[in-house]
Amino acid sequence: MTILDLPAKEASVWPVTLGILSWVFWSNLTILFNKWVIESTEFRYPIILTTWHLVFATLATQLLARTTTMLDGRKKIRMDGRTYVRMIIPIGILYSGSLVCSNIVYLYLNVSFIQMLKACGPIVTLLTSWAWHVKTPSLESFLNILLIAFSVALAVAGEVQFSWLGVTYQLASLVFDANRLVMIQILLSDEGQKMDPLVTLYYSAPVCAFTNFMIAFYTELRGFSWSVIGETGVGVLVANATVGFMLNVSIFVLIGKTSGLTMTLVSVPKNILLIVCSVVIWGTQITPLQMVGLVGRQAERMKEEEDV
C-alpha cells in the first residue's frame, strides 16, 4: 500500500509526519556531527568550519535556484542595491556572528548543556523584541521570563563541566540570532515582503561567508595547516557541510506543511532525544538538578504554546 492508496485524511498526515521526522533527524545530526568534527578530529577550527559551511550553502543555493523551483520565492523579492545593503548585509553579519559563536561553544561545553542553555532563547528574543519596540512588555510575559530563567538556572547550577567562556559564547549566539530574527521581522514588514528560510539563506550566505572569512583571517587562518583537511578527510568535511545544508532544506519544507506551534511542540522531544544521544555517545553526566530544570523548562514551553 502506498500513500496514494490511503484515505485522504490519512494521506495528508504522512507528508507532515515525514517532514517532522526529517527536520528532527537533520537538526540533531547537524549538532552531533559538528560537535564530533570539532572535538574528535584534527579540525579544531570552528570559525573556518563555519566559513566552509557558508561557502557550501552559497554554491548549493545557487545550484538549486538554477535547477529547481525551491527558490522561486526569490522572484517575489524586490532586491536592488539599497534593499541588499539595508536588509541582507545586516542580517548576514548577525547570522554569521550567531553561527561562529554557536560552533565555538562546542570547544567548551557538552551538547546536553548547550541544549539546556538554548532554552534561554525565548527570553533573549522577547527582550530584544521589547528593545526594538516590536512587542509591548506585559506582566504575563515577564512572569514567563522568570520561570524560564529559574529552570535554566537549575540546569546551570547542576552542570559538572561548567565553563564561563562557553556560556558567554552560547549567550552571544542567542543575542546575535535574536537580533537577526527581529531585524528580519522589522525590515521585511517595512518592505511588505516575505522571505522563507531557503531564500534568506540564498541572499545572506555570501555575506556570511565573506564576514566569516574575514574573522577567520585574523584569528584561526594564520595558525591553520592545510594538512588538517587531509587528516580529517575531504569526504567528512563535504558530508558535514551537506548535513548542515539539508537542515535548512528540511526547515523550508516543514514550514510549508505545518505551523510554528507544531515545530515548537516537536522540539521538546527532539531536545530530549539530543540530550540522550549526548549521554550515550560522549558519556555526558546529567545531574538530578539539571533534569528538574530541563523538565520544568520543557513543560513551560508547552504551556506557552497552548496559551497561544
PDB file of C-alpha atoms in Angstrom:
ATOM      1  CA  MET A   1       0.000   0.000   0.000  1.00  0.00           C
ATOM      2  CA  THR A   2       1.251   3.472  -0.895  1.00  0.00           C
ATOM      3  CA  ILE A   3       0.294   6.926   0.352  1.00  0.00           C
ATOM      4  CA  LEU A   4      -1.933   7.258  -2.717  1.00  0.00           C
ATOM      5  CA  ASP A   5      -3.959   4.234  -1.586  1.00  0.00           C
ATOM      6  CA  LEU A   6      -4.726   5.733   1.840  1.00  0.00           C
ATOM      7  CA  PRO A   7      -7.852   7.747   2.672  1.00  0.00           C
ATOM      8  CA  ALA A   8      -7.444  11.480   2.005  1.00  0.00           C
ATOM      9  CA  LYS A   9      -7.229  12.399   5.708  1.00  0.00           C
ATOM     10  CA  GLU A  10      -4.567   9.766   6.461  1.00  0.00           C
ATOM     11  CA  ALA A  11      -2.635  10.567   3.276  1.00  0.00           C
ATOM     12  CA  SER A  12      -2.459  14.249   4.206  1.00  0.00           C
ATOM     13  CA  VAL A  13      -0.885  13.356   7.561  1.00  0.00           C
ATOM     14  CA  TRP A  14       2.019  11.454   6.029  1.00  0.00           C
ATOM     15  CA  PRO A  15       3.799  14.430   4.368  1.00  0.00           C
ATOM     16  CA  VAL A  16       3.653  16.346   7.661  1.00  0.00           C
ATOM     17  CA  THR A  17       4.909  13.342   9.631  1.00  0.00           C
ATOM     18  CA  LEU A  18       7.770  12.739   7.201  1.00  0.00           C
ATOM     19  CA  GLY A  19       8.598  16.464   7.244  1.00  0.00           C
ATOM     20  CA  ILE A  20       8.786  16.482  11.047  1.00  0.00           C
ATOM     21  CA  LEU A  21      10.916  13.334  11.162  1.00  0.00           C
ATOM     22  CA  SER A  22      13.221  14.806   8.513  1.00  0.00           C
ATOM     23  CA  TRP A  23      13.670  18.040  10.490  1.00  0.00           C
ATOM     24  CA  VAL A  24      14.331  16.169  13.756  1.00  0.00           C
ATOM     25  CA  PHE A  25      16.859  13.910  12.004  1.00  0.00           C
ATOM     26  CA  TRP A  26      18.823  16.636  10.204  1.00  0.00           C
ATOM     27  CA  SER A  27      18.706  19.053  13.160  1.00  0.00           C
ATOM     28  CA  ASN A  28      20.091  16.573  15.681  1.00  0.00           C
ATOM     29  CA  LEU A  29      22.561  15.101  13.174  1.00  0.00           C
ATOM     30  CA  THR A  30      23.927  18.583  12.401  1.00  0.00           C
ATOM     31  CA  ILE A  31      24.555  19.326  16.076  1.00  0.00           C
ATOM     32  CA  LEU A  32      26.129  15.938  16.821  1.00  0.00           C
ATOM     33  CA  PHE A  33      28.214  15.970  13.615  1.00  0.00           C
ATOM     34  CA  ASN A  34      29.578  19.485  14.309  1.00  0.00           C
ATOM     35  CA  LYS A  35      30.435  18.519  17.871  1.00  0.00           C
ATOM     36  CA  TRP A  36      32.210  15.370  16.687  1.00  0.00           C
ATOM     37  CA  VAL A  37      34.235  17.172  13.980  1.00  0.00           C
ATOM     38  CA  ILE A  38      35.390  19.944  16.313  1.00  0.00           C
ATOM     39  CA  GLU A  39      36.091  17.730  19.318  1.00  0.00           C
ATOM     40  CA  SER A  40      37.110  14.336  17.919  1.00  0.00           C
ATOM     41  CA  THR A  41      39.078  15.160  14.754  1.00  0.00           C
ATOM     42  CA  GLU A  42      42.076  17.352  13.999  1.00  0.00           C
ATOM     43  CA  PHE A  43      39.798  20.074  12.587  1.00  0.00           C
ATOM     44  CA  ARG A  44      39.552  22.194  15.741  1.00  0.00           C
ATOM     45  CA  TYR A  45      38.824  25.390  13.833  1.00  0.00           C
ATOM     46  CA  PRO A  46      35.130  26.266  14.404  1.00  0.00           C
ATOM     47  CA  ILE A  47      35.259  29.597  12.534  1.00  0.00           C
ATOM     48  CA  ILE A  48      36.903  28.064   9.448  1.00  0.00           C
ATOM     49  CA  LEU A  49      34.408  25.184   9.628  1.00  0.00           C
ATOM     50  CA  THR A  50      31.510  27.662   9.693  1.00  0.00           C
ATOM     51  CA  THR A  51      33.028  29.548   6.755  1.00  0.00           C
ATOM     52  CA  TRP A  52      33.203  26.296   4.793  1.00  0.00           C
ATOM     53  CA  HIS A  53      29.530  25.592   5.605  1.00  0.00           C
ATOM     54  CA  LEU A  54      28.527  29.005   4.276  1.00  0.00           C
ATOM     55  CA  VAL A  55      30.601  28.683   1.104  1.00  0.00           C
ATOM     56  CA  PHE A  56      28.929  25.326   0.518  1.00  0.00           C
ATOM     57  CA  ALA A  57      25.489  26.865   1.211  1.00  0.00           C
ATOM     58  CA  THR A  58      26.235  29.664  -1.268  1.00  0.00           C
ATOM     59  CA  LEU A  59      27.125  27.200  -4.023  1.00  0.00           C
ATOM     60  CA  ALA A  60      24.233  24.861  -3.185  1.00  0.00           C
ATOM     61  CA  THR A  61      21.560  27.600  -3.178  1.00  0.00           C
ATOM     62  CA  GLN A  62      22.885  28.962  -6.468  1.00  0.00           C
ATOM     63  CA  LEU A  63      22.608  25.463  -7.946  1.00  0.00           C
ATOM     64  CA  LEU A  64      19.088  24.924  -6.579  1.00  0.00           C
ATOM     65  CA  ALA A  65      17.995  28.319  -7.902  1.00  0.00           C
ATOM     66  CA  ARG A  66      19.006  27.289 -11.404  1.00  0.00           C
ATOM     67  CA  THR A  67      17.824  23.674 -11.384  1.00  0.00           C
ATOM     68  CA  THR A  68      14.720  23.531  -9.125  1.00  0.00           C
ATOM     69  CA  THR A  69      11.670  25.584  -8.089  1.00  0.00           C
ATOM     70  CA  MET A  70      12.616  25.572  -4.381  1.00  0.00           C
ATOM     71  CA  LEU A  71      13.968  29.120  -4.584  1.00  0.00           C
ATOM     72  CA  ASP A  72      11.297  30.639  -6.799  1.00  0.00           C
ATOM     73  CA  GLY A  73      10.244  32.722  -3.813  1.00  0.00           C
ATOM     74  CA  ARG A  74      13.222  34.983  -4.525  1.00  0.00           C
ATOM     75  CA  LYS A  75      11.435  36.236  -7.650  1.00  0.00           C
ATOM     76  CA  LYS A  76       8.854  37.924  -5.403  1.00  0.00           C
ATOM     77  CA  ILE A  77      11.554  39.928  -3.596  1.00  0.00           C
ATOM     78  CA  ARG A  78      12.407  43.384  -4.908  1.00  0.00           C
ATOM     79  CA  MET A  79      16.164  43.097  -4.488  1.00  0.00           C
ATOM     80  CA  ASP A  80      18.107  46.192  -5.503  1.00  0.00           C
ATOM     81  CA  GLY A  81      21.317  47.704  -4.143  1.00  0.00           C
ATOM     82  CA  ARG A  82      19.544  49.725  -1.442  1.00  0.00           C
ATOM     83  CA  THR A  83      17.499  46.743  -0.261  1.00  0.00           C
ATOM     84  CA  TYR A  84      20.562  44.489  -0.205  1.00  0.00           C
ATOM     85  CA  VAL A  85      22.604  46.942   1.881  1.00  0.00           C
ATOM     86  CA  ARG A  86      19.684  47.740   4.169  1.00  0.00           C
ATOM     87  CA  MET A  87      18.357  44.199   4.639  1.00  0.00           C
ATOM     88  CA  ILE A  88      20.722  41.443   3.638  1.00  0.00           C
ATOM     89  CA  ILE A  89      24.101  42.700   4.869  1.00  0.00           C
ATOM     90  CA  PRO A  90      22.978  43.432   8.483  1.00  0.00           C
ATOM     91  CA  ILE A  91      21.064  40.149   8.637  1.00  0.00           C
ATOM     92  CA  GLY A  92      24.052  38.295   7.170  1.00  0.00           C
ATOM     93  CA  ILE A  93      26.503  39.778   9.680  1.00  0.00           C
ATOM     94  CA  LEU A  94      24.231  38.875  12.614  1.00  0.00           C
ATOM     95  CA  TYR A  95      23.723  35.369  11.223  1.00  0.00           C
ATOM     96  CA  SER A  96      27.477  34.992  10.844  1.00  0.00           C
ATOM     97  CA  GLY A  97      28.021  36.034  14.467  1.00  0.00           C
ATOM     98  CA  SER A  98      25.410  33.533  15.610  1.00  0.00           C
ATOM     99  CA  LEU A  99      26.951  30.664  13.638  1.00  0.00           C
ATOM    100  CA  VAL A 100      30.514  31.424  14.732  1.00  0.00           C
ATOM    101  CA  CYS A 101      29.620  31.590  18.428  1.00  0.00           C
ATOM    102  CA  SER A 102      27.403  28.502  18.268  1.00  0.00           C
ATOM    103  CA  ASN A 103      30.266  26.456  16.776  1.00  0.00           C
ATOM    104  CA  ILE A 104      32.987  27.798  19.072  1.00  0.00           C
ATOM    105  CA  VAL A 105      30.932  26.791  22.109  1.00  0.00           C
ATOM    106  CA  TYR A 106      31.485  23.094  21.221  1.00  0.00           C
ATOM    107  CA  LEU A 107      35.087  23.554  22.351  1.00  0.00           C
ATOM    108  CA  TYR A 108      33.969  24.380  25.882  1.00  0.00           C
ATOM    109  CA  LEU A 109      30.584  22.759  26.637  1.00  0.00           C
ATOM    110  CA  ASN A 110      28.904  19.415  26.072  1.00  0.00           C
ATOM    111  CA  VAL A 111      25.913  19.019  23.771  1.00  0.00           C
ATOM    112  CA  SER A 112      23.350  18.412  26.514  1.00  0.00           C
ATOM    113  CA  PHE A 113      24.339  21.532  28.454  1.00  0.00           C
ATOM    114  CA  ILE A 114      24.291  23.616  25.272  1.00  0.00           C
ATOM    115  CA  GLN A 115      20.700  22.490  24.629  1.00  0.00           C
ATOM    116  CA  MET A 116      19.759  23.492  28.159  1.00  0.00           C
ATOM    117  CA  LEU A 117      21.270  26.947  27.665  1.00  0.00           C
ATOM    118  CA  LYS A 118      19.385  27.325  24.388  1.00  0.00           C
ATOM    119  CA  ALA A 119      16.233  27.342  26.500  1.00  0.00           C
ATOM    120  CA  CYS A 120      17.176  30.986  27.182  1.00  0.00           C
ATOM    121  CA  GLY A 121      16.414  31.718  23.527  1.00  0.00           C
ATOM    122  CA  PRO A 122      12.795  32.850  24.123  1.00  0.00           C
ATOM    123  CA  ILE A 123      13.972  35.188  26.899  1.00  0.00           C
ATOM    124  CA  VAL A 124      16.607  36.807  24.687  1.00  0.00           C
ATOM    125  CA  THR A 125      14.213  37.081  21.733  1.00  0.00           C
ATOM    126  CA  LEU A 126      11.443  38.607  23.861  1.00  0.00           C
ATOM    127  CA  LEU A 127      13.791  41.139  25.488  1.00  0.00           C
ATOM    128  CA  THR A 128      15.171  42.018  22.057  1.00  0.00           C
ATOM    129  CA  SER A 129      11.621  42.477  20.738  1.00  0.00           C
ATOM    130  CA  TRP A 130      10.897  44.848  23.620  1.00  0.00           C
ATOM    131  CA  ALA A 131      14.109  46.771  22.960  1.00  0.00           C
ATOM    132  CA  TRP A 132      13.208  47.159  19.269  1.00  0.00           C
ATOM    133  CA  HIS A 133       9.600  48.048  20.228  1.00  0.00           C
ATOM    134  CA  VAL A 134       8.301  45.157  18.149  1.00  0.00           C
ATOM    135  CA  LYS A 135       6.322  43.815  21.115  1.00  0.00           C
ATOM    136  CA  THR A 136       4.763  45.550  24.114  1.00  0.00           C
ATOM    137  CA  PRO A 137       6.003  44.393  27.550  1.00  0.00           C
ATOM    138  CA  SER A 138       3.394  42.667  29.725  1.00  0.00           C
ATOM    139  CA  LEU A 139       3.260  41.197  33.213  1.00  0.00           C
ATOM    140  CA  GLU A 140       2.437  37.733  31.852  1.00  0.00           C
ATOM    141  CA  SER A 141       5.493  37.774  29.567  1.00  0.00           C
ATOM    142  CA  PHE A 142       7.679  38.958  32.437  1.00  0.00           C
ATOM    143  CA  LEU A 143       6.461  36.092  34.669  1.00  0.00           C
ATOM    144  CA  ASN A 144       7.175  33.625  31.870  1.00  0.00           C
ATOM    145  CA  ILE A 145      10.714  35.018  31.652  1.00  0.00           C
ATOM    146  CA  LEU A 146      11.210  34.455  35.371  1.00  0.00           C
ATOM    147  CA  LEU A 147      10.002  30.838  35.111  1.00  0.00           C
ATOM    148  CA  ILE A 148      12.289  30.125  32.155  1.00  0.00           C
ATOM    149  CA  ALA A 149      15.237  31.812  33.892  1.00  0.00           C
ATOM    150  CA  PHE A 150      14.647  29.723  37.022  1.00  0.00           C
ATOM    151  CA  SER A 151      14.559  26.462  35.013  1.00  0.00           C
ATOM    152  CA  VAL A 152      17.758  27.383  33.154  1.00  0.00           C
ATOM    153  CA  ALA A 153      19.422  28.423  36.429  1.00  0.00           C
ATOM    154  CA  LEU A 154      18.786  24.936  37.808  1.00  0.00           C
ATOM    155  CA  ALA A 155      20.409  23.392  34.733  1.00  0.00           C
ATOM    156  CA  VAL A 156      23.423  25.723  35.042  1.00  0.00           C
ATOM    157  CA  ALA A 157      23.780  25.082  38.778  1.00  0.00           C
ATOM    158  CA  GLY A 158      23.836  21.329  38.201  1.00  0.00           C
ATOM    159  CA  GLU A 159      26.415  21.363  35.396  1.00  0.00           C
ATOM    160  CA  VAL A 160      29.552  19.341  36.132  1.00  0.00           C
ATOM    161  CA  GLN A 161      31.737  20.615  33.251  1.00  0.00           C
ATOM    162  CA  PHE A 162      30.996  24.332  33.566  1.00  0.00           C
ATOM    163  CA  SER A 163      32.842  26.999  31.566  1.00  0.00           C
ATOM    164  CA  TRP A 164      32.084  30.723  31.801  1.00  0.00           C
ATOM    165  CA  LEU A 165      33.693  31.262  28.408  1.00  0.00           C
ATOM    166  CA  GLY A 166      31.483  28.591  26.852  1.00  0.00           C
ATOM    167  CA  VAL A 167      28.354  30.067  28.462  1.00  0.00           C
ATOM    168  CA  THR A 168      29.358  33.517  27.189  1.00  0.00           C
ATOM    169  CA  TYR A 169      29.735  32.254  23.621  1.00  0.00           C
ATOM    170  CA  GLN A 170      26.359  30.483  23.769  1.00  0.00           C
ATOM    171  CA  LEU A 171      24.585  33.564  25.126  1.00  0.00           C
ATOM    172  CA  ALA A 172      26.293  35.708  22.474  1.00  0.00           C
ATOM    173  CA  SER A 173      24.988  33.304  19.823  1.00  0.00           C
ATOM    174  CA  LEU A 174      21.451  33.720  21.186  1.00  0.00           C
ATOM    175  CA  VAL A 175      21.775  37.524  21.206  1.00  0.00           C
ATOM    176  CA  PHE A 176      23.027  37.589  17.606  1.00  0.00           C
ATOM    177  CA  ASP A 177      20.231  35.279  16.473  1.00  0.00           C
ATOM    178  CA  ALA A 178      17.505  37.168  18.352  1.00  0.00           C
ATOM    179  CA  ASN A 179      18.548  40.452  16.742  1.00  0.00           C
ATOM    180  CA  ARG A 180      18.680  38.741  13.345  1.00  0.00           C
ATOM    181  CA  LEU A 181      15.129  37.401  13.715  1.00  0.00           C
ATOM    182  CA  VAL A 182      13.752  40.718  14.938  1.00  0.00           C
ATOM    183  CA  MET A 183      15.557  42.619  12.182  1.00  0.00           C
ATOM    184  CA  ILE A 184      14.107  40.281   9.557  1.00  0.00           C
ATOM    185  CA  GLN A 185      10.653  40.915  11.021  1.00  0.00           C
ATOM    186  CA  ILE A 186      11.113  44.696  11.022  1.00  0.00           C
ATOM    187  CA  LEU A 187      12.783  45.074   7.644  1.00  0.00           C
ATOM    188  CA  LEU A 188      10.522  42.683   5.783  1.00  0.00           C
ATOM    189  CA  SER A 189       7.366  44.185   7.271  1.00  0.00           C
ATOM    190  CA  ASP A 190       8.616  47.650   6.300  1.00  0.00           C
ATOM    191  CA  GLU A 191       9.224  46.459   2.760  1.00  0.00           C
ATOM    192  CA  GLY A 192       5.994  44.446   2.669  1.00  0.00           C
ATOM    193  CA  GLN A 193       7.942  41.368   1.563  1.00  0.00           C
ATOM    194  CA  LYS A 194       8.305  37.801   2.784  1.00  0.00           C
ATOM    195  CA  MET A 195      11.325  35.527   2.663  1.00  0.00           C
ATOM    196  CA  ASP A 196      11.315  31.841   3.530  1.00  0.00           C
ATOM    197  CA  PRO A 197      14.410  30.340   5.226  1.00  0.00           C
ATOM    198  CA  LEU A 198      15.890  28.998   1.988  1.00  0.00           C
ATOM    199  CA  VAL A 199      15.557  32.322   0.146  1.00  0.00           C
ATOM    200  CA  THR A 200      17.028  34.098   3.160  1.00  0.00           C
ATOM    201  CA  LEU A 201      19.988  31.703   3.019  1.00  0.00           C
ATOM    202  CA  TYR A 202      20.308  32.299  -0.746  1.00  0.00           C
ATOM    203  CA  TYR A 203      20.796  36.028  -0.210  1.00  0.00           C
ATOM    204  CA  SER A 204      22.628  36.011   3.126  1.00  0.00           C
ATOM    205  CA  ALA A 205      25.060  33.083   2.692  1.00  0.00           C
ATOM    206  CA  PRO A 206      27.550  35.044   0.504  1.00  0.00           C
ATOM    207  CA  VAL A 207      27.621  37.907   3.037  1.00  0.00           C
ATOM    208  CA  CYS A 208      28.039  35.451   5.894  1.00  0.00           C
ATOM    209  CA  ALA A 209      30.801  33.576   4.096  1.00  0.00           C
ATOM    210  CA  PHE A 210      32.736  36.800   3.472  1.00  0.00           C
ATOM    211  CA  THR A 211      32.231  38.003   7.068  1.00  0.00           C
ATOM    212  CA  ASN A 212      33.345  34.664   8.466  1.00  0.00           C
ATOM    213  CA  PHE A 213      36.383  34.580   6.180  1.00  0.00           C
ATOM    214  CA  MET A 214      37.491  37.995   7.476  1.00  0.00           C
ATOM    215  CA  ILE A 215      37.050  36.824  11.081  1.00  0.00           C
ATOM    216  CA  ALA A 216      38.925  33.588  10.341  1.00  0.00           C
ATOM    217  CA  PHE A 217      41.716  35.501   8.560  1.00  0.00           C
ATOM    218  CA  TYR A 218      42.572  37.446  11.720  1.00  0.00           C
ATOM    219  CA  THR A 219      42.025  34.549  14.139  1.00  0.00           C
ATOM    220  CA  GLU A 220      42.313  30.913  13.028  1.00  0.00           C
ATOM    221  CA  LEU A 221      43.633  31.078   9.465  1.00  0.00           C
ATOM    222  CA  ARG A 222      47.154  32.202  10.424  1.00  0.00           C
ATOM    223  CA  GLY A 223      47.694  29.073  12.505  1.00  0.00           C
ATOM    224  CA  PHE A 224      45.777  26.799  10.149  1.00  0.00           C
ATOM    225  CA  SER A 225      47.602  23.924   8.459  1.00  0.00           C
ATOM    226  CA  TRP A 226      46.120  22.672   5.200  1.00  0.00           C
ATOM    227  CA  SER A 227      47.289  19.172   6.094  1.00  0.00           C
ATOM    228  CA  VAL A 228      44.449  19.114   8.647  1.00  0.00           C
ATOM    229  CA  ILE A 229      41.984  18.782   5.760  1.00  0.00           C
ATOM    230  CA  GLY A 230      43.655  15.578   4.611  1.00  0.00           C
ATOM    231  CA  GLU A 231      43.874  14.247   8.167  1.00  0.00           C
ATOM    232  CA  THR A 232      40.199  14.953   8.808  1.00  0.00           C
ATOM    233  CA  GLY A 233      39.107  13.772   5.372  1.00  0.00           C
ATOM    234  CA  VAL A 234      37.674  15.767   2.478  1.00  0.00           C
ATOM    235  CA  GLY A 235      34.691  13.428   2.429  1.00  0.00           C
ATOM    236  CA  VAL A 236      33.999  14.128   6.114  1.00  0.00           C
ATOM    237  CA  LEU A 237      34.039  17.894   5.571  1.00  0.00           C
ATOM    238  CA  VAL A 238      31.810  17.682   2.483  1.00  0.00           C
ATOM    239  CA  ALA A 239      29.388  15.418   4.356  1.00  0.00           C
ATOM    240  CA  ASN A 240      29.389  17.800   7.314  1.00  0.00           C
ATOM    241  CA  ALA A 241      28.533  20.790   5.115  1.00  0.00           C
ATOM    242  CA  THR A 242      25.876  18.760   3.284  1.00  0.00           C
ATOM    243  CA  VAL A 243      24.188  17.795   6.554  1.00  0.00           C
ATOM    244  CA  GLY A 244      24.102  21.450   7.640  1.00  0.00           C
ATOM    245  CA  PHE A 245      22.572  22.474   4.332  1.00  0.00           C
ATOM    246  CA  MET A 246      19.985  19.685   4.453  1.00  0.00           C
ATOM    247  CA  LEU A 247      18.845  21.076   7.796  1.00  0.00           C
ATOM    248  CA  ASN A 248      17.981  24.353   6.064  1.00  0.00           C
ATOM    249  CA  VAL A 249      16.134  22.468   3.322  1.00  0.00           C
ATOM    250  CA  SER A 250      14.158  20.440   5.895  1.00  0.00           C
ATOM    251  CA  ILE A 251      13.136  23.640   7.715  1.00  0.00           C
ATOM    252  CA  PHE A 252      11.984  25.130   4.407  1.00  0.00           C
ATOM    253  CA  VAL A 253       9.918  22.025   3.584  1.00  0.00           C
ATOM    254  CA  LEU A 254       8.425  21.726   7.082  1.00  0.00           C
ATOM    255  CA  ILE A 255       7.357  25.367   7.254  1.00  0.00           C
ATOM    256  CA  GLY A 256       5.323  24.806   4.103  1.00  0.00           C
ATOM    257  CA  LYS A 257       3.480  21.852   5.666  1.00  0.00           C
ATOM    258  CA  THR A 258       2.904  22.840   9.285  1.00  0.00           C
ATOM    259  CA  SER A 259       2.897  25.722  11.786  1.00  0.00           C
ATOM    260  CA  GLY A 260       5.320  27.266  14.264  1.00  0.00           C
ATOM    261  CA  LEU A 261       3.239  25.705  17.053  1.00  0.00           C
ATOM    262  CA  THR A 262       3.872  22.190  15.742  1.00  0.00           C
ATOM    263  CA  MET A 263       7.610  22.841  15.341  1.00  0.00           C
ATOM    264  CA  THR A 264       7.836  24.169  18.906  1.00  0.00           C
ATOM    265  CA  LEU A 265       5.987  21.189  20.383  1.00  0.00           C
ATOM    266  CA  VAL A 266       8.086  18.709  18.382  1.00  0.00           C
ATOM    267  CA  SER A 267      11.259  20.456  19.551  1.00  0.00           C
ATOM    268  CA  VAL A 268      10.527  19.240  23.109  1.00  0.00           C
ATOM    269  CA  PRO A 269      11.091  15.510  22.405  1.00  0.00           C
ATOM    270  CA  LYS A 270      13.753  16.496  19.822  1.00  0.00           C
ATOM    271  CA  ASN A 271      15.842  18.213  22.508  1.00  0.00           C
ATOM    272  CA  ILE A 272      15.373  15.328  24.923  1.00  0.00           C
ATOM    273  CA  LEU A 273      16.483  12.883  22.205  1.00  0.00           C
ATOM    274  CA  LEU A 274      19.561  15.011  21.535  1.00  0.00           C
ATOM    275  CA  ILE A 275      20.498  15.027  25.220  1.00  0.00           C
ATOM    276  CA  VAL A 276      20.093  11.236  25.356  1.00  0.00           C
ATOM    277  CA  CYS A 277      22.383  10.914  22.302  1.00  0.00           C
ATOM    278  CA  SER A 278      24.955  13.110  24.037  1.00  0.00           C
ATOM    279  CA  VAL A 279      24.869  10.869  27.105  1.00  0.00           C
ATOM    280  CA  VAL A 280      25.197   7.689  25.010  1.00  0.00           C
ATOM    281  CA  ILE A 281      27.923   8.936  22.626  1.00  0.00           C
ATOM    282  CA  TRP A 282      30.094  11.058  24.929  1.00  0.00           C
ATOM    283  CA  GLY A 283      29.046   9.768  28.342  1.00  0.00           C
ATOM    284  CA  THR A 284      27.838  13.224  29.376  1.00  0.00           C
ATOM    285  CA  GLN A 285      26.796  13.410  33.014  1.00  0.00           C
ATOM    286  CA  ILE A 286      23.293  14.751  33.693  1.00  0.00           C
ATOM    287  CA  THR A 287      22.644  15.642  37.332  1.00  0.00           C
ATOM    288  CA  PRO A 288      19.205  15.357  39.015  1.00  0.00           C
ATOM    289  CA  LEU A 289      19.141  19.159  39.410  1.00  0.00           C
ATOM    290  CA  GLN A 290      19.612  19.576  35.653  1.00  0.00           C
ATOM    291  CA  MET A 291      16.811  17.107  34.949  1.00  0.00           C
ATOM    292  CA  VAL A 292      14.453  19.117  37.145  1.00  0.00           C
ATOM    293  CA  GLY A 293      15.406  22.306  35.283  1.00  0.00           C
ATOM    294  CA  LEU A 294      15.078  20.626  31.886  1.00  0.00           C
ATOM    295  CA  VAL A 295      11.665  19.093  32.601  1.00  0.00           C
ATOM    296  CA  GLY A 296      10.445  22.388  34.069  1.00  0.00           C
ATOM    297  CA  ARG A 297      11.555  24.328  31.007  1.00  0.00           C
ATOM    298  CA  GLN A 298      10.010  21.904  28.522  1.00  0.00           C
ATOM    299  CA  ALA A 299       6.715  21.881  30.456  1.00  0.00           C
ATOM    300  CA  GLU A 300       6.699  25.679  30.489  1.00  0.00           C
ATOM    301  CA  ARG A 301       7.400  25.760  26.760  1.00  0.00           C
ATOM    302  CA  MET A 302       4.435  23.516  26.016  1.00  0.00           C
ATOM    303  CA  LYS A 303       2.231  25.650  28.267  1.00  0.00           C
ATOM    304  CA  GLU A 304       3.294  28.779  26.355  1.00  0.00           C
ATOM    305  CA  GLU A 305       2.217  27.230  23.072  1.00  0.00           C
ATOM    306  CA  GLU A 306      -1.117  26.032  24.493  1.00  0.00           C
ATOM    307  CA  ASP A 307      -1.839  29.626  25.523  1.00  0.00           C
ATOM    308  CA  VAL A 308      -1.149  30.979  22.015  1.00  0.00           C
TER     309      VAL A 308
END
